[in-house]
Each structure stands twice: as C-alpha cells, then as structure tokens.
CSV table of C-alpha atoms in Angstrom, one decimal:
chain,number,residue,atom,x,y,z
A,1,MET,CA,131.7,66.3,105.1
A,2,PRO,CA,134.0,68.1,103.7
A,3,LEU,CA,131.9,71.1,101.2
A,4,GLN,CA,132.4,69.8,97.7
A,5,ASP,CA,130.8,66.1,98.4
A,6,ILE,CA,127.5,68.3,99.4
A,7,THR,CA,125.1,68.2,96.6
A,8,TYR,CA,122.8,70.6,96.3
A,9,THR,CA,119.5,67.7,95.1
A,10,SER,CA,120.7,67.3,99.1
A,11,LEU,CA,119.1,70.6,100.6
A,12,GLU,CA,116.2,70.3,98.6
A,13,ASN,CA,113.6,69.7,101.0
A,14,GLN,CA,116.6,70.8,104.4
A,15,ILE,CA,116.4,73.9,106.1
A,16,ILE,CA,119.2,75.3,106.8
A,17,GLU,CA,120.6,75.9,110.1
A,18,PRO,CA,121.3,79.0,111.1
A,19,HIS,CA,125.0,78.9,112.9
A,20,ASN,CA,125.4,76.4,109.2
A,21,PHE,CA,124.1,79.3,107.0
A,22,ALA,CA,128.1,81.2,107.2
A,23,LEU,CA,129.5,78.1,106.0
A,24,LEU,CA,127.1,78.0,103.1
A,25,CYS,CA,127.5,80.9,101.4
A,26,ARG,CA,130.9,79.8,101.0
A,27,ARG,CA,128.7,78.5,98.5
A,28,MET,CA,127.0,81.3,97.2
A,29,PRO,CA,129.7,83.7,95.9
A,30,ASN,CA,127.7,86.4,93.3
A,31,ILE,CA,125.4,87.5,95.5
A,32,LYS,CA,124.1,91.0,96.3
A,33,ILE,CA,121.6,92.6,98.4
A,34,PHE,CA,120.7,95.8,98.6
A,35,SER,CA,117.4,96.9,100.9
A,36,GLY,CA,115.7,99.8,99.7
A,37,SER,CA,114.7,103.0,102.2
A,38,SER,CA,111.3,101.1,102.6
A,39,HIS,CA,112.5,98.4,105.0
A,40,PRO,CA,116.0,97.9,105.8
A,41,ASP,CA,115.2,96.1,109.3
A,42,LEU,CA,113.9,93.5,107.1
A,43,ALA,CA,116.4,92.8,105.1
A,44,GLN,CA,119.7,93.3,107.3
A,45,LYS,CA,117.4,90.1,108.8
A,46,ILE,CA,117.6,88.7,105.2
A,47,VAL,CA,121.2,89.3,105.2
A,48,ASP,CA,122.9,88.3,108.7
A,49,ARG,CA,120.6,85.1,108.4
A,50,LEU,CA,122.1,84.0,105.2
A,51,GLY,CA,125.9,85.2,106.3
A,52,ILE,CA,126.4,87.2,103.9
A,53,ASP,CA,127.4,91.4,104.2
A,54,ILE,CA,124.3,94.3,103.1
A,55,GLY,CA,125.3,95.2,99.7
A,56,LYS,CA,126.6,99.4,99.3
A,57,VAL,CA,123.3,101.4,98.0
A,58,VAL,CA,123.6,105.0,98.7
A,59,THR,CA,119.4,106.9,97.6
A,60,LYS,CA,119.4,110.5,98.5
A,61,LYS,CA,116.1,113.3,96.7
A,62,PHE,CA,117.1,116.3,94.7
A,63,SER,CA,115.7,119.5,95.6
A,64,ASN,CA,113.3,118.7,93.4
A,65,LEU,CA,111.8,115.5,94.6
A,66,GLU,CA,113.4,113.3,91.7
A,67,THR,CA,115.2,110.0,93.2
A,68,CYS,CA,118.6,109.2,93.1
A,69,VAL,CA,120.4,105.8,93.3
A,70,GLU,CA,123.6,104.7,93.3
A,71,ILE,CA,124.7,101.5,94.2
A,72,GLY,CA,128.5,101.6,95.6
A,73,GLU,CA,129.8,98.5,94.9
A,74,SER,CA,129.9,96.2,91.9
A,75,VAL,CA,127.4,94.1,90.6
A,76,ARG,CA,128.6,92.8,87.4
A,77,GLY,CA,127.9,89.3,86.8
A,78,GLU,CA,126.1,89.1,90.1
A,79,ASP,CA,122.6,87.7,91.6
A,80,VAL,CA,121.4,90.6,92.8
A,81,TYR,CA,117.7,90.5,94.9
A,82,ILE,CA,116.7,94.4,95.6
A,83,VAL,CA,114.9,94.3,98.9
A,84,GLN,CA,111.2,97.1,98.9
A,85,SER,CA,108.6,96.7,100.1
A,86,GLY,CA,105.1,98.4,99.7
A,87,SER,CA,104.8,100.8,102.5
A,88,GLY,CA,105.0,104.1,103.7
A,89,GLU,CA,105.8,106.8,100.9
A,90,ILE,CA,104.8,104.2,98.7
A,91,ASN,CA,104.7,106.1,95.7
A,92,ASP,CA,108.6,106.8,96.4
A,93,ASN,CA,109.4,103.6,97.5
A,94,LEU,CA,108.3,101.9,94.8
A,95,MET,CA,110.1,104.4,92.0
A,96,GLU,CA,113.8,103.6,94.3
A,97,LEU,CA,112.4,100.5,93.2
A,98,LEU,CA,112.3,100.6,89.9
A,99,ILE,CA,115.1,103.2,89.6
A,100,MET,CA,117.7,100.1,91.8
A,101,ILE,CA,116.6,97.7,89.9
A,102,ASN,CA,117.6,99.2,85.8
A,103,ALA,CA,120.7,100.9,87.9
A,104,CYS,CA,121.8,97.7,88.6
A,105,LYS,CA,120.8,96.3,85.1
A,106,ILE,CA,122.7,98.7,83.2
A,107,ALA,CA,125.3,97.4,85.7
A,108,SER,CA,125.5,94.6,83.9
A,109,ALA,CA,123.7,91.8,87.0
A,110,SER,CA,123.7,88.8,85.3
A,111,ARG,CA,119.9,88.0,86.9
A,112,VAL,CA,117.4,91.1,89.7
A,113,THR,CA,115.3,90.0,91.2
A,114,ALA,CA,113.1,92.0,92.7
A,115,VAL,CA,112.2,91.2,96.5
A,116,ILE,CA,108.5,92.8,97.9
A,117,PRO,CA,106.9,91.4,101.2
A,118,CYS,CA,104.0,93.2,100.2
A,119,PHE,CA,103.1,94.1,96.4
A,120,PRO,CA,101.7,97.8,96.0
A,121,TYR,CA,98.6,98.4,93.9
A,122,ALA,CA,97.4,94.6,94.7
A,123,ARG,CA,94.0,95.9,95.7
A,124,GLN,CA,92.9,97.3,92.3
A,125,ASP,CA,93.5,94.2,90.8
A,126,LYS,CA,90.7,94.5,88.3
A,127,LYS,CA,87.9,96.2,86.6
A,128,ASP,CA,85.7,96.4,89.3
A,129,LYS,CA,83.1,100.0,88.3
A,130,SER,CA,83.7,102.4,84.9
A,131,ARG,CA,87.1,103.9,83.6
A,132,ALA,CA,88.2,101.7,86.5
A,133,PRO,CA,92.2,101.4,86.6
A,134,ILE,CA,94.3,98.7,86.7
A,135,SER,CA,96.5,99.1,88.6
A,136,ALA,CA,98.4,96.1,89.5
A,137,LYS,CA,99.2,95.6,86.2
A,138,LEU,CA,101.0,98.2,85.8
A,139,VAL,CA,102.7,97.8,88.5
A,140,ALA,CA,103.6,94.4,86.7
A,141,ASN,CA,104.5,96.2,84.1
A,142,MET,CA,107.1,98.5,84.9
A,143,LEU,CA,109.1,96.0,87.2
A,144,SER,CA,109.3,94.4,84.4
A,145,VAL,CA,109.7,96.8,81.9
A,146,ALA,CA,112.9,98.2,85.0
A,147,GLY,CA,114.6,94.9,84.3
A,148,ALA,CA,113.4,93.0,87.3
A,149,ASP,CA,114.1,88.9,85.7
A,150,HIS,CA,111.9,87.8,88.8
A,151,ILE,CA,109.9,88.8,91.6
A,152,ILE,CA,109.7,87.5,94.9
A,153,THR,CA,106.4,88.6,97.3
A,154,MET,CA,103.8,87.1,99.8
A,155,ASP,CA,100.4,86.9,101.0
A,156,LEU,CA,99.3,88.7,97.5
A,157,HIS,CA,95.7,90.2,97.1
A,158,ALA,CA,95.2,88.6,94.4
A,159,SER,CA,96.8,85.1,93.2
A,160,GLN,CA,96.4,86.2,90.2
A,161,ILE,CA,98.5,89.1,89.4
A,162,GLN,CA,101.1,86.5,89.5
A,163,GLY,CA,99.5,86.7,86.0
A,164,PHE,CA,100.0,89.6,85.4
A,165,PHE,CA,103.5,89.0,85.1
A,166,ASP,CA,106.2,87.5,82.2
A,167,ILE,CA,108.6,87.0,84.3
A,168,PRO,CA,108.7,84.1,87.3
A,169,VAL,CA,105.8,85.2,89.7
A,170,ASP,CA,107.5,83.3,93.5
A,171,ASN,CA,103.9,84.6,95.9
A,172,LEU,CA,105.6,82.8,99.7
A,173,TYR,CA,102.4,82.5,102.4
A,174,ALA,CA,102.5,82.8,105.7
A,175,GLU,CA,100.4,80.7,106.5
A,176,PRO,CA,103.1,78.2,108.4
A,177,ALA,CA,104.4,80.6,110.5
A,178,VAL,CA,100.7,82.2,111.2
A,179,LEU,CA,100.1,78.2,112.6
A,180,LYS,CA,103.3,78.1,114.6
A,181,TRP,CA,101.5,81.1,116.3
A,182,ILE,CA,99.3,80.0,116.9
A,183,LYS,CA,99.8,76.4,118.4
A,184,GLU,CA,102.2,78.4,120.4
A,185,ASN,CA,100.4,81.6,121.2
A,186,ILE,CA,96.7,80.5,122.0
A,187,PRO,CA,96.5,77.6,124.8
A,188,GLU,CA,92.3,76.4,123.2
A,189,TRP,CA,93.7,77.2,120.0
A,190,ARG,CA,91.3,73.6,119.4
A,191,ASN,CA,88.4,74.4,120.6
A,192,SER,CA,88.2,77.4,118.3
A,193,ILE,CA,87.0,78.6,115.3
A,194,ILE,CA,88.8,80.3,112.0
A,195,VAL,CA,87.0,83.9,111.3
A,196,SER,CA,87.3,85.4,107.3
A,197,PRO,CA,85.9,88.8,107.4
A,198,ASP,CA,84.9,89.1,104.0
A,199,ALA,CA,84.2,86.4,100.5
A,200,GLY,CA,87.0,86.5,99.3
A,201,GLY,CA,89.3,85.5,102.3
A,202,ALA,CA,87.3,82.1,102.4
A,203,LYS,CA,89.9,79.5,100.6
A,204,ARG,CA,92.1,81.0,103.1
A,205,VAL,CA,90.6,79.8,106.3
A,206,THR,CA,89.1,77.5,104.7
A,207,SER,CA,92.7,75.8,104.3
A,208,ILE,CA,94.3,77.0,107.5
A,209,ALA,CA,90.5,75.7,109.6
A,210,ASP,CA,91.8,72.1,107.7
A,211,ARG,CA,95.1,72.5,109.2
A,212,LEU,CA,94.0,72.7,112.3
A,213,ASN,CA,90.9,70.6,111.9
A,214,VAL,CA,89.0,73.1,113.5
A,215,GLU,CA,85.9,75.3,111.9
A,216,PHE,CA,85.7,77.6,109.8
A,217,ALA,CA,83.2,80.8,109.1
A,218,LEU,CA,82.9,84.3,107.2
A,219,ILE,CA,81.5,87.4,107.6
A,220,HIS,CA,79.9,88.8,104.0
A,221,LYS,CA,80.2,92.6,104.0
A,222,GLU,CA,78.3,94.9,101.5
A,223,ARG,CA,80.8,98.3,101.1
A,224,LYS,CA,80.1,102.1,100.2
A,225,LYS,CA,82.6,103.5,98.5
A,226,ALA,CA,86.3,102.1,99.8
A,227,ASN,CA,87.3,101.5,102.7
A,228,GLU,CA,83.6,101.9,104.3
A,229,VAL,CA,81.1,98.6,105.2
A,230,ALA,CA,78.0,99.4,105.1
A,231,ALA,CA,76.2,95.9,106.7
A,232,MET,CA,78.0,92.6,107.7
A,233,VAL,CA,76.3,89.3,108.4
A,234,LEU,CA,78.0,86.3,110.3
A,235,VAL,CA,77.7,83.0,108.2
A,236,GLY,CA,78.3,80.1,110.8
A,237,ASP,CA,78.1,79.4,114.4
A,238,VAL,CA,80.7,81.0,116.9
A,239,ARG,CA,78.9,80.4,120.5
A,240,ASP,CA,81.2,79.3,122.9
A,241,LYS,CA,84.0,79.8,120.5
A,242,VAL,CA,87.3,81.3,120.4
A,243,ALA,CA,86.8,83.9,117.0
A,244,ILE,CA,90.2,84.1,115.3
A,245,LEU,CA,89.3,86.3,112.7
A,246,VAL,CA,92.4,86.1,109.3
A,247,ASP,CA,93.2,87.8,106.3
A,248,ASP,CA,96.2,89.4,104.2
A,249,MET,CA,95.7,93.1,105.1
A,250,ALA,CA,94.0,95.5,107.1
A,251,ASP,CA,94.7,99.2,106.1
A,252,THR,CA,92.0,101.5,107.8
A,253,CYS,CA,90.6,98.5,110.0
A,254,GLY,CA,86.8,98.8,110.2
A,255,THR,CA,85.8,95.6,108.4
A,256,ILE,CA,88.4,93.6,111.3
A,257,CYS,CA,86.1,96.3,113.9
A,258,HIS,CA,83.3,95.5,112.7
A,259,ALA,CA,83.8,92.2,111.9
A,260,ALA,CA,84.9,91.4,115.8
A,261,GLU,CA,81.7,93.5,117.1
A,262,LYS,CA,80.1,91.4,115.3
A,263,LEU,CA,81.9,87.7,116.6
A,264,THR,CA,81.4,89.3,120.5
A,265,GLU,CA,77.9,90.0,119.6
A,266,ALA,CA,77.2,85.9,118.8
A,267,GLY,CA,78.7,84.4,121.5
A,268,ALA,CA,82.3,83.6,121.3
A,269,VAL,CA,84.0,84.3,124.3
A,270,LYS,CA,87.2,85.4,122.0
A,271,VAL,CA,89.1,87.7,119.4
A,272,TYR,CA,91.6,87.3,117.9
A,273,ALA,CA,93.2,89.1,114.2
A,274,ILE,CA,95.8,88.1,112.3
A,275,LEU,CA,97.1,89.6,109.3
A,276,THR,CA,100.0,89.5,106.6
A,277,HIS,CA,100.7,92.8,105.7
A,278,GLY,CA,98.8,95.1,108.7
A,279,ILE,CA,99.3,98.5,107.1
A,280,PHE,CA,97.5,100.7,109.8
A,281,SER,CA,96.4,104.1,108.4
A,282,GLY,CA,94.6,106.4,109.8
A,283,PRO,CA,92.1,106.0,112.5
A,284,ALA,CA,94.0,102.6,112.7
A,285,LEU,CA,95.3,101.9,116.2
A,286,SER,CA,92.5,104.5,117.3
A,287,ARG,CA,90.3,101.3,116.7
A,288,ILE,CA,92.4,98.2,117.3
A,289,ILE,CA,93.4,99.8,121.5
A,290,ASN,CA,88.8,100.5,121.1
A,291,ALA,CA,88.3,97.6,119.9
A,292,CYS,CA,87.7,93.9,121.6
A,293,PHE,CA,90.9,91.8,120.6
A,294,GLU,CA,93.2,89.6,122.9
A,295,ALA,CA,94.8,90.6,119.7
A,296,VAL,CA,96.1,91.2,116.8
A,297,VAL,CA,99.0,89.9,115.5
A,298,VAL,CA,100.9,90.8,111.7
A,299,THR,CA,104.0,90.2,110.5
A,300,ASN,CA,107.0,91.9,109.4
A,301,THR,CA,106.2,92.5,106.2
A,302,ILE,CA,106.1,96.3,107.1
A,303,PRO,CA,108.1,98.1,109.4
A,304,GLN,CA,105.8,97.5,113.1
A,305,ASP,CA,107.8,99.4,115.5
A,306,ARG,CA,106.3,102.2,115.8
A,307,HIS,CA,102.9,99.9,115.5
A,308,ILE,CA,103.3,97.9,118.0
A,309,LYS,CA,105.5,100.9,121.2
A,310,GLU,CA,101.9,103.1,120.6
A,311,SER,CA,99.2,99.3,120.2
A,312,GLU,CA,100.0,96.7,123.3
A,313,LYS,CA,97.8,94.9,121.9
A,314,ILE,CA,99.4,94.3,118.0
A,315,LYS,CA,102.2,91.4,117.9
A,316,CYS,CA,104.2,90.7,115.4
A,317,ILE,CA,105.5,87.8,114.3
A,318,ASP,CA,109.0,87.2,111.5
A,319,ILE,CA,109.3,86.4,108.5
A,320,SER,CA,112.7,87.7,107.6
A,321,MET,CA,114.1,83.4,107.8
A,322,MET,CA,111.6,81.9,105.3
A,323,PHE,CA,112.6,85.6,102.7
A,324,ALA,CA,115.9,84.6,103.0
A,325,GLU,CA,115.4,80.5,102.9
A,326,ALA,CA,113.4,81.4,99.1
A,327,VAL,CA,116.6,84.1,98.0
A,328,ARG,CA,118.6,81.0,99.0
A,329,ARG,CA,117.6,78.0,98.0
A,330,THR,CA,116.5,80.7,94.6
A,331,HIS,CA,120.2,81.5,94.2
A,332,ASN,CA,121.2,77.8,94.5
A,333,GLY,CA,118.2,76.8,91.6
A,334,GLU,CA,116.5,74.7,94.5
A,335,SER,CA,112.8,74.6,94.7
A,336,VAL,CA,111.0,77.1,97.9
A,337,SER,CA,107.5,75.0,96.8
A,338,TYR,CA,108.9,73.7,100.4
A,339,LEU,CA,108.5,76.6,102.4
A,340,PHE,CA,104.8,76.7,101.4
A,341,SER,CA,104.1,74.5,104.3
A,342,ASN,CA,107.0,74.9,106.1
A,343,VAL,CA,108.3,77.4,108.2
A,344,PRO,CA,112.1,77.0,108.1
A,345,TYR,CA,114.0,77.4,111.9
C-alpha cells in the first residue's frame, strides 16, 4: 500500500508492529522527544520503539545546586514530549521537568507534553488532617504555569488528580500488562485470588478479578502515622489459593509485607505482589527479601535495575511500548482509549 494511502482512521484501533515503526515515523514529522535525568533508559526505549532519535538536551547543576537546562536543537513549531518520572531525587527532577517545559515553550514549540510515568506527590491528594497541603494540586498548577499543554501518566494514586488540571491528562493503566504477566508467569492463575492491601484499591482489584474470572479479597488497614501500619483485617477467603496482591505503588513495603504474612496465616499457598510503581525506599528491599513472596512484580515507570540486582524476587514488566504507542497516537491525533484494555506488541 502506498504510504499516502494509509489514513489515520485505519490505524485507530490497530497496534503497529515494531518493524513498521520506522516507516510510520515518516508520517511523524515535527516530533521531538527529550529525556530528563530521572529515567533515561525508559526514554531511550520509547524512541527506539518509535524509530526516532532522542532529542539533544544537557542538564547540569551550578555549584550552588541550581538546575540548568540547555535544549540542544531547534523545537520551533515542533510537537515536544519530555519524559521525566517522579523518582530518585524527586524535587530536583520535578524542577528540571518544569525548566525543560518552559525552555521548550519559550523556544516556540507548538505543543509540549509532559510524559510522567510516576506522578510526583500523588499521595498528597487531599486534606486528610487539619492544615495538610494538597501538594498534588500544587504540582498540577506548577506544570500548567510552566507551559505544559498535555500530561501523559500511568496509574495515578487517585484518579481525581486528573481534575486538578485544566489541560488534558491521559492516565494510562498498567492493568493490561499485569493481566498478560499473570497469565504467562503464574501457572495456577485460575486458582488465584486477587487481593487489595487496602480498601482504596478495591476498584483496581475487582477489575482485574473480573477479567481473570477469579475471586477477590481486601485487607482493611489502620495507620497510626504515615508509613506505619497499626492493624490489618482480611476480608475474604484465601485458603488453598494463590494470592496475588495488587497495588499502585510500594514505598517502604511495610503494608505489602504485613499483608503477605496475613495471607500466609490465612492459608494462601503462594503469595505474589504486583505493583505499578516500585519506589522501594528505606528498608523496602530487606523487607521483601525476608518476606514470603514468590515474586514482587513492578513496572519500569521507575528505574528498577539496581533493585533487580539486589533481590531475585523482584521482576519487571516493561511498559515502554504503552508510552510509545500513547505518544504516537497523541501526535497523530488518534484515540488512546485502546491502550486502557490492550497491550501493544
């Protein structure tokens, strides 16, 4: 088929094979993808998938630790995507993202999209006590003021964060990739039960349980203070079943390790944990190593190379193809809703 005969609508619900991406990218002029310093590996995988080169940018710090960004090529009239995850030195990386957005905007980029696989400050999304800040709203305001025209992210801690923005937000889901991993790597998945480690994740686990046609359970937890769990109550029957804990993120891993103990005590034969954002700060890795997990599965929204080396239990699902496909569809003016229930191959 001649290239000019391929229409956008014909691609609406199709996934382009990797070997066709280079050909397709002739139809993707005026696109530039830049990487911040938080996750260059993910950005490289995205551009490799799209068959284009990563944009030239230099990020450095002055001696007083101010962030300096130099965009190394023209972005005038271009559709710009900046990949920066909320991981590592979060405050420095957030400031770097804001400066990169602003640098591209005042250099006459036609549109600037922030690709933020793990949204920073997402847990501070409501006033849960007196005088508490709603920091996720503040971050949304900062991104908008810096000049972002569009946000692409994955598994927001709370979906209503999308409403903090007055610009379009595409919140992708790791669920299709998680379902694929479960079916390919857990032989006994038909005898499994999907478990949420807190009541807030009930909607997430019921969706996965429905698509696998298995039962679900949840654990009610009470916190004394942040990162410390006081008591846990299991709601559901896990006896003689493979328990699969599903959550959007794990930080110090206190919750999922306590949950794993509770499930084992309740008679679960195996326990897996599947998490979208594996932050793994503080004592997280030592807790995982000493816990009774068969595997702790995370996506690469946050760099996981060091964690995988330190613990054989940690497995990684690559979601770069989902972001690459979202970028391609956004650039070509196509719908991204196909990605909410399908994994591009």
